[in-house]
Coordinates of C-alpha atoms in Angstrom, one line a residue:
M293 CA -77.7 24.1 -43.5
N294 CA -74.5 25.0 -45.4
A295 CA -74.1 28.1 -42.9
Y296 CA -74.9 25.7 -40.0
W297 CA -72.2 23.4 -41.0
L298 CA -69.7 25.7 -41.4
S299 CA -70.4 27.4 -38.2
S300 CA -69.6 23.9 -36.4
R301 CA -66.6 23.2 -38.3
W302 CA -64.6 26.0 -36.6
A303 CA -66.5 26.1 -33.3
F304 CA -65.5 22.6 -32.3
P305 CA -62.0 22.8 -32.7
I306 CA -61.9 26.6 -31.3
T307 CA -63.4 25.2 -28.1
F308 CA -61.3 22.0 -27.8
T309 CA -58.5 24.5 -27.9
C310 CA -59.8 27.1 -25.3
L311 CA -60.2 24.1 -23.0
A312 CA -56.8 22.8 -23.7
L313 CA -55.4 26.0 -22.7
A314 CA -57.4 26.8 -20.1
T315 CA -56.1 23.0 -18.5
A316 CA -52.7 23.8 -19.1
C317 CA -53.2 27.5 -17.4
S318 CA -54.3 25.9 -14.5
S319 CA -51.6 24.0 -13.2
D320 CA -49.9 26.1 -10.0
P321 CA -46.4 26.1 -9.7
V322 CA -46.8 27.6 -5.9
S323 CA -48.2 24.1 -5.2
S324 CA -46.3 21.8 -6.9
P325 CA -43.1 20.6 -4.5
S326 CA -39.8 20.4 -6.1
A327 CA -37.9 17.1 -6.4
A328 CA -34.7 19.6 -4.6
G329 CA -34.3 18.3 -0.9
A330 CA -35.9 15.1 -1.7
P331 CA -34.6 12.3 1.2
S332 CA -32.5 10.7 -1.7
G333 CA -29.2 10.8 0.6
G334 CA -26.5 13.3 -0.4
S335 CA -24.1 14.0 1.9
A336 CA -25.1 14.8 5.4
N337 CA -24.2 18.5 5.2
T338 CA -25.5 19.2 1.3
G339 CA -28.4 21.5 1.5
S340 CA -30.4 21.8 -1.8
G341 CA -32.5 24.5 -3.0
G342 CA -36.4 23.9 -2.1
S343 CA -39.1 24.3 -4.2
S344 CA -39.9 26.7 -7.2
A345 CA -41.7 29.3 -4.7
G346 CA -40.7 27.7 -1.0
A347 CA -43.3 25.0 -1.1
A348 CA -40.8 22.6 0.6
T349 CA -38.3 24.8 1.8
T350 CA -37.1 22.9 4.8
A351 CA -36.6 19.6 3.1
G352 CA -33.1 19.5 2.3
G353 CA -32.5 21.1 5.8
A354 CA -33.8 17.9 7.5
S355 CA -32.2 15.2 5.2
G356 CA -29.3 17.2 4.0
G357 CA -30.9 16.7 0.9
S358 CA -29.7 15.8 -2.5
T359 CA -27.5 17.6 -4.8
Q360 CA -30.0 18.9 -6.9
G361 CA -31.0 22.5 -7.1
G362 CA -34.6 23.3 -7.1
A363 CA -36.7 24.5 -9.9
G364 CA -36.8 28.4 -8.9
G365 CA -36.7 30.5 -5.6
T366 CA -34.4 30.2 -2.8
T367 CA -33.9 28.3 0.3
A368 CA -32.8 29.7 3.2
Q369 CA -32.7 27.0 5.6
A370 CA -31.2 24.1 3.5
G371 CA -28.3 22.4 5.1
A372 CA -29.2 24.2 8.9
A373 CA -30.3 21.1 10.4
T374 CA -27.3 19.0 10.1
G375 CA -24.4 21.5 10.3
G376 CA -21.7 20.3 8.8
S377 CA -19.3 22.4 6.7
G378 CA -21.4 24.7 4.5
G379 CA -23.3 22.6 1.7
A380 CA -22.9 22.8 -1.9
A381 CA -26.1 22.7 -3.5
G382 CA -26.3 23.5 -7.0
T383 CA -28.1 26.5 -8.7
S384 CA -31.8 26.6 -9.5
A385 CA -33.1 26.8 -12.5
G386 CA -34.9 29.9 -11.9
G387 CA -33.1 31.7 -9.4
T388 CA -30.0 31.0 -6.8
S389 CA -30.4 28.5 -4.1
A390 CA -29.2 29.4 -0.9
G391 CA -28.7 26.4 0.9
G392 CA -24.7 25.9 -0.1
T393 CA -24.3 28.7 1.8
S394 CA -26.9 29.2 4.5
A395 CA -26.7 28.7 8.4
G396 CA -25.5 24.8 7.5
G397 CA -22.0 26.5 7.2
A398 CA -21.8 27.9 10.6
S399 CA -23.9 25.5 12.8
A400 CA -22.6 24.3 16.0
G401 CA -22.2 20.8 14.6
G402 CA -19.7 22.8 11.9
T403 CA -17.7 23.6 14.8
S404 CA -18.0 21.4 17.6
S405 CA -16.1 18.5 16.6
G406 CA -12.2 19.0 17.5
G407 CA -13.2 22.6 18.7
A408 CA -11.6 22.0 22.0
S409 CA -9.3 18.8 21.3
S410 CA -5.9 20.4 22.0
G411 CA -7.0 22.4 25.0
G412 CA -8.0 22.3 28.5
A413 CA -7.5 19.6 30.6
S414 CA -7.1 16.8 28.2
S415 CA -5.1 14.1 29.1
G416 CA -1.7 14.1 28.6
G417 CA 0.1 11.5 26.1
S418 CA 1.2 8.2 27.9
G419 CA -0.5 9.0 31.2
G420 CA 0.3 12.6 32.2
A421 CA -2.4 15.5 32.7
S422 CA -2.1 18.4 30.8
T423 CA -3.2 22.1 31.4
G424 CA -2.3 23.8 28.3
G425 CA -2.4 21.1 25.4
F426 CA 1.3 19.7 25.6
T427 CA 2.4 16.6 27.2
L428 CA 5.5 15.0 29.1
T429 CA 6.6 11.6 28.4
T430 CA 9.5 9.4 28.8
P431 CA 10.7 6.1 27.4
G432 CA 11.3 4.7 30.9
W433 CA 8.0 3.7 31.5
T434 CA 4.1 4.0 30.4
G435 CA 2.4 6.7 32.2
V436 CA -1.1 5.9 33.9
A437 CA -3.6 8.9 33.7
A438 CA -5.4 7.3 37.4
C439 CA -1.9 7.1 38.9
A440 CA -2.3 9.1 41.9
A441 CA -1.3 9.0 45.8
D442 CA -4.2 7.2 46.7
M443 CA -4.5 4.6 43.4
K444 CA -0.6 3.7 43.7
T445 CA -1.6 0.2 42.7
V446 CA -2.3 1.5 39.2
C447 CA 0.8 3.3 39.2
P448 CA 3.8 2.7 36.7
V449 CA 7.3 1.8 38.3
F450 CA 10.2 3.8 38.5
P451 CA 13.0 1.9 36.4
K452 CA 15.7 1.1 39.0
E453 CA 18.3 3.4 37.7
N454 CA 15.9 6.2 38.3
I455 CA 15.3 6.0 42.4
G456 CA 17.8 7.0 45.1
T457 CA 20.7 4.8 46.3
N458 CA 19.0 4.5 49.5
I459 CA 16.4 2.2 48.3
G460 CA 18.9 0.3 46.0
G461 CA 18.9 2.7 42.8
T462 CA 21.6 4.9 40.8
N463 CA 19.6 8.1 41.2
K464 CA 20.1 8.6 37.5
S465 CA 17.8 11.4 36.0
P466 CA 15.1 9.9 33.1
E467 CA 14.9 11.1 29.8
L468 CA 12.1 13.3 29.6
N469 CA 10.3 14.4 26.2
W470 CA 7.7 16.9 25.5
S471 CA 5.7 18.2 22.9
A472 CA 6.0 22.1 22.3
G473 CA 4.4 24.2 25.1
P474 CA 1.3 26.8 24.1
T475 CA 2.0 29.9 21.8
G476 CA 3.8 32.2 23.8
T477 CA 5.8 29.9 25.4
Q478 CA 9.5 31.1 25.8
S479 CA 11.0 28.9 28.5
Y480 CA 10.1 25.8 30.5
A481 CA 10.9 24.5 34.3
I482 CA 10.3 21.0 35.7
V483 CA 9.6 20.1 39.1
L484 CA 10.3 16.5 40.6
Q485 CA 7.7 16.2 43.9
D486 CA 6.4 13.5 46.2
L487 CA 2.8 13.3 46.2
T488 CA 2.8 10.8 48.8
N489 CA 4.5 12.8 51.4
I490 CA 2.5 16.1 51.9
V491 CA 4.1 18.9 54.4
A492 CA 2.2 19.4 57.3
M493 CA 3.0 22.9 57.5
T494 CA 2.1 23.6 54.0
G495 CA -0.2 20.8 53.0
K496 CA 1.7 20.6 49.6
P497 CA 4.0 17.8 48.1
F498 CA 7.3 17.4 49.6
V499 CA 9.9 18.7 46.5
H500 CA 12.7 16.5 45.5
W501 CA 14.2 18.6 42.3
V502 CA 13.6 21.6 40.5
M503 CA 15.2 22.9 36.9
W504 CA 14.4 26.3 35.5
N505 CA 15.7 28.6 32.7
I506 CA 15.2 25.7 30.0
P507 CA 15.5 27.3 26.6
A508 CA 11.8 27.0 24.4
A509 CA 13.3 25.6 21.6
T510 CA 14.2 22.7 24.2
H511 CA 11.7 19.6 24.0
M512 CA 13.7 17.1 26.0
L513 CA 16.2 16.2 28.7
P514 CA 18.6 13.4 27.9
A515 CA 19.0 10.8 30.7
G516 CA 21.9 11.3 33.2
L517 CA 21.8 14.9 33.3
E518 CA 24.9 16.7 35.1
T519 CA 24.4 17.4 39.0
T520 CA 25.9 20.8 39.0
Q521 CA 24.1 24.0 39.6
M522 CA 24.4 25.2 36.0
P523 CA 24.8 22.1 34.1
A524 CA 26.0 22.5 30.4
V525 CA 23.0 20.6 29.0
P526 CA 20.0 22.6 29.1
A527 CA 22.4 25.8 28.2
G528 CA 21.2 28.6 30.6
S529 CA 19.6 26.1 32.8
S530 CA 19.9 26.0 36.9
Q531 CA 18.9 23.0 39.3
R532 CA 18.3 22.4 42.7
N533 CA 17.5 19.4 45.2
Y534 CA 16.2 18.8 48.6
N535 CA 19.6 17.7 49.3
A536 CA 21.6 20.5 47.8
T537 CA 25.3 20.0 49.1
G538 CA 28.3 21.5 47.0
A539 CA 28.4 20.6 43.6
N540 CA 25.5 18.0 44.1
Q541 CA 22.2 19.8 43.0
G542 CA 21.1 17.6 40.6
Y543 CA 18.5 15.2 40.0
Q544 CA 17.5 13.5 43.2
G545 CA 15.2 10.6 42.8
S546 CA 12.7 8.9 44.7
G547 CA 13.6 7.9 48.5
K548 CA 10.6 5.6 49.9
C549 CA 9.8 2.6 48.4
G550 CA 5.8 2.5 47.4
N551 CA 6.1 6.3 47.2
V552 CA 4.0 7.7 44.2
Y553 CA 6.1 10.6 42.3
E554 CA 5.3 13.3 39.7
F555 CA 7.2 15.5 37.4
V556 CA 5.5 18.6 36.7
L557 CA 6.5 20.7 33.3
Y558 CA 5.5 24.2 33.0
A559 CA 5.6 26.7 29.7
L560 CA 6.6 29.8 30.9
P561 CA 5.3 33.0 29.1
T562 CA 9.1 34.5 30.0
A563 CA 12.6 33.9 28.9
S564 CA 13.6 33.6 32.8
Y565 CA 12.1 32.6 35.7
A566 CA 12.2 35.6 38.1
G567 CA 11.3 34.3 41.2
T568 CA 13.3 33.0 44.4
S569 CA 15.4 30.4 44.0
T570 CA 16.8 30.0 47.7
S571 CA 15.4 26.6 47.7
Q572 CA 13.8 23.8 45.6
T573 CA 10.5 24.3 47.5
A574 CA 10.6 28.2 47.0
V575 CA 11.2 27.8 43.0
R576 CA 8.3 25.3 42.8
D577 CA 6.4 27.9 44.6
G578 CA 7.1 30.3 42.5
L579 CA 6.4 28.6 39.5
V580 CA 2.9 27.6 40.8
T581 CA 2.0 31.2 41.0
T582 CA 2.4 32.1 37.5
G583 CA -0.4 30.2 36.7
A584 CA 1.7 28.7 33.8
P585 CA 0.2 26.0 31.9
T586 CA 1.3 22.3 32.7
A587 CA 1.9 18.9 31.7
T588 CA 2.5 15.9 34.0
L589 CA 4.0 12.2 34.2
R590 CA 3.9 9.9 37.5
A591 CA 5.6 6.9 38.8
R592 CA 5.9 5.1 42.0
S593 CA 8.9 3.3 43.6
G594 CA 8.7 -0.3 43.5
A595 CA 10.1 -3.4 42.0
P596 CA 13.0 -4.2 41.1
G597 CA 14.7 -1.5 43.4
C598 CA 11.9 -1.8 46.1
T599 CA 10.0 -4.8 47.8
E600 CA 6.4 -3.7 49.4

């Protein structure tokens, strides 16, 4: 009786202890998801570590994840779904989470916004167009991008001082300003052409005025330029108009009411224009062949200089 009591006294606790140990050992960390990557918010580009053995490895990528690291293991896909600039996931307890530096950092989302904001055919400032990411503007009027020969009613109107004397103006060149041309620009040239007056033989707009060899450091033309072939400002530049006679080879403004005119600014990769300069049209045609980036600004002749 005493022997049975003694054996029972030790057998029951040992059995209970073994059952407890068996229960504890049966908990499988592979199958239990970690709290990392739970859709609790976080920034859209922050991935976090996955579960300790990959049970929820894509949770961080799908929702942006939380900033809490996993309990172990690595997460190769964290942050990949949302792009942005790479996540900054924490370090997991059992290993380093790869969420912070995974595909999210180099995804399309990270580089798409603003990738082409300053290049290509972007809209040019206050109403011009640009093929090189720079703009041409004037304080005399606000340009309208939709302005065209067949859309003249939306075009801004030249101030009276900038139109030709034959239609009541004073033929004074407007102030023109531009942002720096693309990298590699070594000089500028500018053309004023009549988009309404298309020359039948060439199919091109009639050229009123050209100026070339404008230094690369120059980003504006003051109002009322000299009319000589080589004006003092900008230094080193040359100009020619369609009615060039004697010393008067400067700016020649619009000459017909209602016509739409366009300034075209070229950002040249050479310090000087090497094409022919026998006429204002020859200069324009030579500039076109360079394929240089351009910025444009348009306006039409109208009141107060004209009545249409």
